[in-house]
PDB file of C-alpha atoms in Angstrom:
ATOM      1  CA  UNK A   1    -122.362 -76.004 113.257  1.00 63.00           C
ATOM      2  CA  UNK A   2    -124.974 -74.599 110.213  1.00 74.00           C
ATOM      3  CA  UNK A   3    -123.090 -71.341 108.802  1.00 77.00           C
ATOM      4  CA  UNK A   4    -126.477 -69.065 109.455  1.00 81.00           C
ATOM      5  CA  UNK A   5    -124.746 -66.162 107.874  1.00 81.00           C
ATOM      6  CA  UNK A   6    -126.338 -65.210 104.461  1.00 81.00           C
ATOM      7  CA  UNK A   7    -124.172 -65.471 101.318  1.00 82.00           C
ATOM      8  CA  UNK A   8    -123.115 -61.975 100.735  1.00 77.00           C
ATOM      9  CA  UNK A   9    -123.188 -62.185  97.206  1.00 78.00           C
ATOM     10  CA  UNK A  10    -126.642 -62.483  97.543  1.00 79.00           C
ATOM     11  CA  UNK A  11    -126.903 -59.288  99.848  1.00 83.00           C
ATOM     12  CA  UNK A  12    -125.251 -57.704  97.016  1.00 86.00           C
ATOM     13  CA  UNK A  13    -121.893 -56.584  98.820  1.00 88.00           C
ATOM     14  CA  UNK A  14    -118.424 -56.316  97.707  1.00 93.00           C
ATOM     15  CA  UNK A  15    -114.650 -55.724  98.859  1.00 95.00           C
ATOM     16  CA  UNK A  16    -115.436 -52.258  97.781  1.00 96.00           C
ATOM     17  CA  UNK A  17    -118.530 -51.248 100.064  1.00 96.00           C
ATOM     18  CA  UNK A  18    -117.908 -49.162 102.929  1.00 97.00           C
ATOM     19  CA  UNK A  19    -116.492 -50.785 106.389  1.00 97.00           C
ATOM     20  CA  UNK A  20    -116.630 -47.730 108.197  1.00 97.00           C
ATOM     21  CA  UNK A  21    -115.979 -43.803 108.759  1.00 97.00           C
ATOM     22  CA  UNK A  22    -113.472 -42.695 110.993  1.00 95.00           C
ATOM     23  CA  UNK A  23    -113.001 -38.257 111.709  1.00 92.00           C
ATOM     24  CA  UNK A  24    -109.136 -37.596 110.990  1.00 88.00           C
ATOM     25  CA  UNK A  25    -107.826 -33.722 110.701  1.00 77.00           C
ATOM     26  CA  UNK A  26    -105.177 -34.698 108.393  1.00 68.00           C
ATOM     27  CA  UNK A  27    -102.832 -32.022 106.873  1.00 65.00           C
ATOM     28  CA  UNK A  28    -105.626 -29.479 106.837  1.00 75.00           C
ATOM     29  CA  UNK A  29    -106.288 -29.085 110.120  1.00 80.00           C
ATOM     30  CA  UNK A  30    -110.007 -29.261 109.234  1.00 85.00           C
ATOM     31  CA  UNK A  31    -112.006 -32.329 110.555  1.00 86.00           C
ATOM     32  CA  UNK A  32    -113.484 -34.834 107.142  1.00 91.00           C
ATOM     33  CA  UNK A  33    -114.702 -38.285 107.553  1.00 94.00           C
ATOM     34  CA  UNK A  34    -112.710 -40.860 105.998  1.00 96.00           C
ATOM     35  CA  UNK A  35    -114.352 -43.782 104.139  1.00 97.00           C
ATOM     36  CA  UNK A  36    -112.882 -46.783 104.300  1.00 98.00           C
ATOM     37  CA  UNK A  37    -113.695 -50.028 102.291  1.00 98.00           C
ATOM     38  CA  UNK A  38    -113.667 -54.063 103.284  1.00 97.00           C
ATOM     39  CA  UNK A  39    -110.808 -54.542 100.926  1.00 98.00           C
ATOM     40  CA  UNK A  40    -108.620 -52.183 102.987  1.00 98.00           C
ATOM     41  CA  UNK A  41    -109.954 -53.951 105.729  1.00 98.00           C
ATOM     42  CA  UNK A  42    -109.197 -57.114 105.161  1.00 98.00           C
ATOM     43  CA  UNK A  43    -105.583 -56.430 103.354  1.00 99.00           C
ATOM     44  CA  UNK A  44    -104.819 -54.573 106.869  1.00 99.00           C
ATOM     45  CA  UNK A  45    -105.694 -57.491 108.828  1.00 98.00           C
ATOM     46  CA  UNK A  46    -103.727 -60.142 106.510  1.00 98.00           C
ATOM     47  CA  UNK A  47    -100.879 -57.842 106.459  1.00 98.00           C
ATOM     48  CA  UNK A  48    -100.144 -57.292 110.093  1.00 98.00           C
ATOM     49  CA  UNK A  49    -101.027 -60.795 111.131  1.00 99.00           C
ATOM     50  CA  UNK A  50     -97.977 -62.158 108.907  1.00 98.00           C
ATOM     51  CA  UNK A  51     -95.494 -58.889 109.559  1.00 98.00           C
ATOM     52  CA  UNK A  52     -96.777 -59.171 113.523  1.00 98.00           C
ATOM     53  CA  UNK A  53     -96.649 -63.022 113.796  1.00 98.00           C
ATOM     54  CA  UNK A  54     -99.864 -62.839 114.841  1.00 99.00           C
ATOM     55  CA  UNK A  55    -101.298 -66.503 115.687  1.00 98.00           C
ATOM     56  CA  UNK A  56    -104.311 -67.999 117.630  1.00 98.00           C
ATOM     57  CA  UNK A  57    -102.691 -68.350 120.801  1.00 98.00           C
ATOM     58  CA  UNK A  58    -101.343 -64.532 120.634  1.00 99.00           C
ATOM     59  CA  UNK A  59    -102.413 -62.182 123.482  1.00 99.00           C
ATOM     60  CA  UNK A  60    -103.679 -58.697 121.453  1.00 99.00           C
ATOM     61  CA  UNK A  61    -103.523 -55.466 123.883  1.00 99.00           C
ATOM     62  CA  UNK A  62    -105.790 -52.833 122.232  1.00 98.00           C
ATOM     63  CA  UNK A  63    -104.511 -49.235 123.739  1.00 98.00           C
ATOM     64  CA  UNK A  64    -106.145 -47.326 120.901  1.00 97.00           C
ATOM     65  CA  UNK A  65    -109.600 -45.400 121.730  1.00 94.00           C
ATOM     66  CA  UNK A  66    -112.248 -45.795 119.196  1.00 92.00           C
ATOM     67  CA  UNK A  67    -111.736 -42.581 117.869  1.00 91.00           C
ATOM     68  CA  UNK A  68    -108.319 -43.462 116.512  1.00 93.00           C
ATOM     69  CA  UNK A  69    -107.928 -45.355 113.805  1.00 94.00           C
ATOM     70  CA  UNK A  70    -105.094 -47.588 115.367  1.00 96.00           C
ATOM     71  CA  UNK A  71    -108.070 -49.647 117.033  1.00 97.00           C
ATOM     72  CA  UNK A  72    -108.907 -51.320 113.998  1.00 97.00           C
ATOM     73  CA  UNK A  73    -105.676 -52.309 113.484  1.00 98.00           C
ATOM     74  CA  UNK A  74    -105.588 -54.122 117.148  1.00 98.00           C
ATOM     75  CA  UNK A  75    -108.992 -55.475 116.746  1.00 98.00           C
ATOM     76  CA  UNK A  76    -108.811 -57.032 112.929  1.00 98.00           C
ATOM     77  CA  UNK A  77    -105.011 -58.459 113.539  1.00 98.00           C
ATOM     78  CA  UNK A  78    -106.919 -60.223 116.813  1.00 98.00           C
ATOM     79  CA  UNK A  79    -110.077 -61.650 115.425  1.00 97.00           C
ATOM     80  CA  UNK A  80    -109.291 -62.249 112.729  1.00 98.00           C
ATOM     81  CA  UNK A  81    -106.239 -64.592 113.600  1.00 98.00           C
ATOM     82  CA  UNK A  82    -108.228 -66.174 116.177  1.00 98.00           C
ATOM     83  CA  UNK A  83    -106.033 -64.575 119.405  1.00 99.00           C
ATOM     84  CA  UNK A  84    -107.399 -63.046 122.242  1.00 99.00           C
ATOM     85  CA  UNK A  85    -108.235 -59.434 122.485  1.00 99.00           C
ATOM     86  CA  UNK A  86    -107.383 -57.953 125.870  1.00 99.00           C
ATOM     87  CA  UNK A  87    -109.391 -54.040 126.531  1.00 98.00           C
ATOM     88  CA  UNK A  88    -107.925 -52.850 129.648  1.00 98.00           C
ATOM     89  CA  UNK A  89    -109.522 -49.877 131.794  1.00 97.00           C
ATOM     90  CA  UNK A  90    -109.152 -46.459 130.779  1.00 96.00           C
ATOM     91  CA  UNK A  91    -107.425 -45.477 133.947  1.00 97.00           C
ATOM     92  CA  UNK A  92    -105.048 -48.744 132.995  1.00 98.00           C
ATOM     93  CA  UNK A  93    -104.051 -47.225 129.525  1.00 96.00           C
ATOM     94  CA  UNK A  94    -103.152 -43.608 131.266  1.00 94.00           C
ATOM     95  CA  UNK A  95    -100.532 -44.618 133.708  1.00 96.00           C
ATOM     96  CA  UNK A  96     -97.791 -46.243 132.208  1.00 97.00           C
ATOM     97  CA  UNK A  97     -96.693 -48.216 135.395  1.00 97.00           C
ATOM     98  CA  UNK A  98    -100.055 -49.878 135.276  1.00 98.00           C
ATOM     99  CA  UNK A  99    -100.059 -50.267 132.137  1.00 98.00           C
ATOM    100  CA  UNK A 100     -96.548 -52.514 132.212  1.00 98.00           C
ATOM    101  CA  UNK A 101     -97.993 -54.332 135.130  1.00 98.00           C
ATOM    102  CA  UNK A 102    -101.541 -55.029 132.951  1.00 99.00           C
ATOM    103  CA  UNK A 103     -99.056 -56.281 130.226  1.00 99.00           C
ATOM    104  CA  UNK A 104     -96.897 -58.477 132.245  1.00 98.00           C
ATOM    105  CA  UNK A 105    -100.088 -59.806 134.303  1.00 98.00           C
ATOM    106  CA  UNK A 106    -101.973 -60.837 131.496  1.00 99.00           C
ATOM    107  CA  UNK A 107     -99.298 -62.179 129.779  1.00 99.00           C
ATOM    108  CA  UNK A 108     -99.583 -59.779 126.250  1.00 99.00           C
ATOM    109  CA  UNK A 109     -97.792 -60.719 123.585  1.00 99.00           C
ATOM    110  CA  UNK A 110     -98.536 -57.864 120.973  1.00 99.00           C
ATOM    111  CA  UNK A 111     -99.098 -54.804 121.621  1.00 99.00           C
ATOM    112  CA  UNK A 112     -98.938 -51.201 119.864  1.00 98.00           C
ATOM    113  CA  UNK A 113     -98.082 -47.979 121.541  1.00 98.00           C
ATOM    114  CA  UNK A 114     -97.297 -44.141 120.966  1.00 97.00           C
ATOM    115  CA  UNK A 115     -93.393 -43.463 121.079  1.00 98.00           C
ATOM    116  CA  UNK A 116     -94.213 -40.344 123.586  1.00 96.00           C
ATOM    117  CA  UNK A 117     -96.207 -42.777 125.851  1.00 96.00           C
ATOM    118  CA  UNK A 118     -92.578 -44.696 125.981  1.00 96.00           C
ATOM    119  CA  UNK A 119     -89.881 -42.510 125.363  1.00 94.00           C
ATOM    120  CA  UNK A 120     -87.754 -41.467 129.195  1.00 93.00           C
ATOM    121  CA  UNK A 121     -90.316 -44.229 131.293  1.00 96.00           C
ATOM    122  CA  UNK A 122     -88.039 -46.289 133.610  1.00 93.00           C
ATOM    123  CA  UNK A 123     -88.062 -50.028 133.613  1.00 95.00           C
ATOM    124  CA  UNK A 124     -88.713 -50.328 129.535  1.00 96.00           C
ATOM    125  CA  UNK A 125     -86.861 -53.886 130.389  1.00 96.00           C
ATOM    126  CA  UNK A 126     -90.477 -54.921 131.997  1.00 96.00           C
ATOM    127  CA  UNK A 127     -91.597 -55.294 128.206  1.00 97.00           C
ATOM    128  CA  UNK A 128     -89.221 -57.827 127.274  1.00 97.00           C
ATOM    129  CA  UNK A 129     -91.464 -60.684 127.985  1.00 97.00           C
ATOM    130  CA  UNK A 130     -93.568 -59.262 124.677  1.00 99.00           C
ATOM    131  CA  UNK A 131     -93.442 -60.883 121.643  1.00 99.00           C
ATOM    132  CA  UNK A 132     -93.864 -57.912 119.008  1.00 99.00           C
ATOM    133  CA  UNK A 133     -94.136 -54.053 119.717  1.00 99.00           C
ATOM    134  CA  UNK A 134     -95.397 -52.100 117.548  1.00 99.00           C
ATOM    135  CA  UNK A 135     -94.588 -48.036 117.702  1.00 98.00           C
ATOM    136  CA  UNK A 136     -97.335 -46.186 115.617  1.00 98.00           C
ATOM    137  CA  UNK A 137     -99.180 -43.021 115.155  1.00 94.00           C
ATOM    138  CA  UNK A 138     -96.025 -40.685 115.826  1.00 95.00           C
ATOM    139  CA  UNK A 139     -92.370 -40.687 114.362  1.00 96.00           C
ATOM    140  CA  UNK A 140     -90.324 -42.994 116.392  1.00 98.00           C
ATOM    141  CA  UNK A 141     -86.787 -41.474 117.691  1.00 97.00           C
ATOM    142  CA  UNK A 142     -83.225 -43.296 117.989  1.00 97.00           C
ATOM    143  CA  UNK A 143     -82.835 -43.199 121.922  1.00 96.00           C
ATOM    144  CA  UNK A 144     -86.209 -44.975 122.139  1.00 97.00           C
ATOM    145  CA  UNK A 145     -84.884 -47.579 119.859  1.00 96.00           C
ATOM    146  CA  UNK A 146     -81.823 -47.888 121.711  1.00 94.00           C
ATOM    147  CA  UNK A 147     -83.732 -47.890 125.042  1.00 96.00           C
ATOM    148  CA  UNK A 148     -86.330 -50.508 124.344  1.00 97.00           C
ATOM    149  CA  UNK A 149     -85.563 -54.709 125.328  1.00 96.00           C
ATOM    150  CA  UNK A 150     -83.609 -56.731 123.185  1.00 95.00           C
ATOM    151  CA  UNK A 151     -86.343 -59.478 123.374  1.00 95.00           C
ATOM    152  CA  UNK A 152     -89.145 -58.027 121.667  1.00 98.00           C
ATOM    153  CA  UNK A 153     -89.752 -57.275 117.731  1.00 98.00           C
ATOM    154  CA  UNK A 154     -89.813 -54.295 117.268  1.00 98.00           C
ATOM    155  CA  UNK A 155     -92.104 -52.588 114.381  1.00 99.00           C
ATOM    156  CA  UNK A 156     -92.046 -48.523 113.697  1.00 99.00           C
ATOM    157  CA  UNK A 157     -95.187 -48.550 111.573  1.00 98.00           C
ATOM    158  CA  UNK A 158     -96.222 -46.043 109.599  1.00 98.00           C
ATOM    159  CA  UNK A 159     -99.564 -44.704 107.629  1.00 97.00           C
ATOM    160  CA  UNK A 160    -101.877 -41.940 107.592  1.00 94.00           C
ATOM    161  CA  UNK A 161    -105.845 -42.662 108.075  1.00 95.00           C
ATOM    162  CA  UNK A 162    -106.396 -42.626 104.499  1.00 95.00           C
ATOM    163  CA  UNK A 163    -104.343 -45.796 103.979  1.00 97.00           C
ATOM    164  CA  UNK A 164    -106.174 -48.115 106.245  1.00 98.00           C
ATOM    165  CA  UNK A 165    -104.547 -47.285 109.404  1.00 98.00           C
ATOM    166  CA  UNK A 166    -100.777 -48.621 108.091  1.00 98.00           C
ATOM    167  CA  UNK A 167     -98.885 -48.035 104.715  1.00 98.00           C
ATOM    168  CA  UNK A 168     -95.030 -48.840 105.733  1.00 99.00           C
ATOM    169  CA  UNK A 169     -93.570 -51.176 108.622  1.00 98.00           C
ATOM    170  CA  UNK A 170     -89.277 -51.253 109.675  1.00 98.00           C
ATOM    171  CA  UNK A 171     -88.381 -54.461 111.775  1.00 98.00           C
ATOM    172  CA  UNK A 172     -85.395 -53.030 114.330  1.00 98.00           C
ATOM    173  CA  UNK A 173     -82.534 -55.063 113.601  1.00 96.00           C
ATOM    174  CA  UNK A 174     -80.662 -56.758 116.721  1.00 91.00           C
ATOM    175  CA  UNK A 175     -78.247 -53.064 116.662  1.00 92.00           C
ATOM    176  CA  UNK A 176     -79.565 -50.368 115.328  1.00 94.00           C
ATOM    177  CA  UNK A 177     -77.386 -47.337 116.295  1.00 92.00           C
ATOM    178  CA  UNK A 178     -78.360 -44.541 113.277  1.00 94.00           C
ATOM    179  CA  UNK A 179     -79.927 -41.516 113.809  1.00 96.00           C
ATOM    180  CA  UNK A 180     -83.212 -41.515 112.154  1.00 96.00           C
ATOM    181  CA  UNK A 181     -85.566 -44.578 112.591  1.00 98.00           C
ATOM    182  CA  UNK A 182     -87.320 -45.545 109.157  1.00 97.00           C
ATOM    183  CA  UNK A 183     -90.990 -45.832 108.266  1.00 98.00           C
ATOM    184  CA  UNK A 184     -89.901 -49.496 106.575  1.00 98.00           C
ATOM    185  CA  UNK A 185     -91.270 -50.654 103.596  1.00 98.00           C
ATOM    186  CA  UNK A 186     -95.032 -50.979 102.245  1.00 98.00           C
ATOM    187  CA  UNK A 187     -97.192 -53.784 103.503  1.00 98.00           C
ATOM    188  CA  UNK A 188     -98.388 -56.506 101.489  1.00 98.00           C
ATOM    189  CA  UNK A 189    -100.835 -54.711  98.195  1.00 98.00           C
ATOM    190  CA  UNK A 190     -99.619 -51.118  99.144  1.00 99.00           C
ATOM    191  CA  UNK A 191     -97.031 -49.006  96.654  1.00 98.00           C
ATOM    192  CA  UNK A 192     -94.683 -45.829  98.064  1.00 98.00           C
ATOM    193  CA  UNK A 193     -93.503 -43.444  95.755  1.00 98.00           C
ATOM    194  CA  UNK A 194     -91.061 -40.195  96.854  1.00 98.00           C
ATOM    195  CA  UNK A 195     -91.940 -37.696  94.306  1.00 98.00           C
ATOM    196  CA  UNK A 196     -91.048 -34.496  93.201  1.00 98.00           C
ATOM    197  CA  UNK A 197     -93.204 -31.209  92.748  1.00 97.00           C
ATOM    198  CA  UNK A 198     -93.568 -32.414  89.057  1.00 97.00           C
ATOM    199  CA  UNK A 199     -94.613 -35.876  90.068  1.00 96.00           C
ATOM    200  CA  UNK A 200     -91.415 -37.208  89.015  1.00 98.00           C
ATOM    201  CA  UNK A 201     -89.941 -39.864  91.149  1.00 98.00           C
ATOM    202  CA  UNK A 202     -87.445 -39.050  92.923  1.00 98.00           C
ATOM    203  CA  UNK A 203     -83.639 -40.136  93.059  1.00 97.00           C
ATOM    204  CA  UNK A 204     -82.781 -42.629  96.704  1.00 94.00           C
ATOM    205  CA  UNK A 205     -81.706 -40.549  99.104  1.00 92.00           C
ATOM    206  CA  UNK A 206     -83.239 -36.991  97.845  1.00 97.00           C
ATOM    207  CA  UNK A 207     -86.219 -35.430  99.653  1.00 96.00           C
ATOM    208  CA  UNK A 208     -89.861 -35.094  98.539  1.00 98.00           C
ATOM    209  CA  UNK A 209     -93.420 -35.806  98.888  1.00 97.00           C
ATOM    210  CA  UNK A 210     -94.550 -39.586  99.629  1.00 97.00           C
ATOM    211  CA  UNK A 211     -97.329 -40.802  97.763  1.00 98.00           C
ATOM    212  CA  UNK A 212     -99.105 -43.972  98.286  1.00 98.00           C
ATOM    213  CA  UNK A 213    -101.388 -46.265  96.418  1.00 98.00           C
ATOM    214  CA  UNK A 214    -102.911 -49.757  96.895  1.00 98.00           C
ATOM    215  CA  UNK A 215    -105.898 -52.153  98.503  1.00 98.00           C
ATOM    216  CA  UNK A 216    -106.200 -49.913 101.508  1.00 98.00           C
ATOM    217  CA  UNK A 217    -106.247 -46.720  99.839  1.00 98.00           C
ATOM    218  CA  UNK A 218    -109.967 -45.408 101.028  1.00 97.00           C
ATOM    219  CA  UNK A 219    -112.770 -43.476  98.595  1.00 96.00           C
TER     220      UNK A 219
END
């Protein structure tokens, strides 16, 4: 058909106006609204639909409430590939039983989760039948590594709100028996530095603060 929409050059808009506002505590403990642009946006999207293997015919869970940033990571990677966005029922989401039988029923292939929601369930070996898992918005542990299917990619993804939802993605390897699980390495446009209390970066395997820079970094 006619493409109705008007040309947003036109409208005036850019990568760099303002996609939305999302309420985030962060380190402070004190509630800000975080802006975040269409460039972050749209790098997010892009970068989890080729790290995912995200593709028309994929089946897209979204667990994340609207209040949590994580949504818009389930909603771009879905439209925006063309797959199918499944919302199941609040009372779904809460019981993780129901929730394995939602995700087996309607045949999901990606879906992301909290580790706690995960960690000590029985039966983990009803998720093999997904295609990617994704771990996010808590540090993942070793046991639930080791716990998990064999048949599913597994993704520990990491990234605070003011990075567009995700900064860092680690890919489990077929045996993974260390101790700590990763936080991977950046996603497509994004830049990690480990840094010292100078600034300084710091030398592999030393301690310090991680900074981050890049497309999805928001105002």
């Amino acid at each position: 058909g006619v493409d109705t929409n008007p040309d947003r050059s036109a409208l005036g808009l850019t990568s760099h106006h303002l996609a939305y506002v999302i309420y985030t505590s962060g380190s402070t403990g004190t509630p800000k609204g975080v802006m975040i642009e269409h460039q972050g946006v749209v790098n997010l999207a892009q970068a989890q639909i080729q790290l995912f293997d995200v593709e028309s015919h994929s089946r897209v869970m979204q667990f994340a409430s609207f209040s949590f940033d994580a949504c818009i990571s389930e909603v771009v990677m879905a439209l925006f590939s063309g797959a199918a966005l499944y919302i199941p029922e609040l009372p779904v989401r809460v019981n993780f039983v129901q929730l394995k039988k939602y995700i087996v029923d309607q045949a999901i292939s990606h879906v992301t989760l909290p580790p706690a929601l995960i960690l000590g369930q029985p039966d983990l070996g009803e998720l093999a039948g997904v295609q990617t898992l994704v771990l996010a918005g808590e540090a993942s542990t070793a046991p639930l590594m080791q716990a998990l299917p064999a048949g599913p990619k597994v993704v520990n993804a990491y990234g605070p709100t003011e990075i567009t939802v995700c900064a860092t993605g680690w890919m489990r390897p077929a045996f993974f028996a260390g101790a700590v699980v990763p936080i991977g390495r950046p996603i497509a446009n994004t830049r990690v530095y480990v840094v010292d209390a100078h600034g300084g970066l710091c030398p592999v395997g030393v301690a310090g603060e991680l900074w981050i820079g890049g497309a999805g970094v928001a105002r």
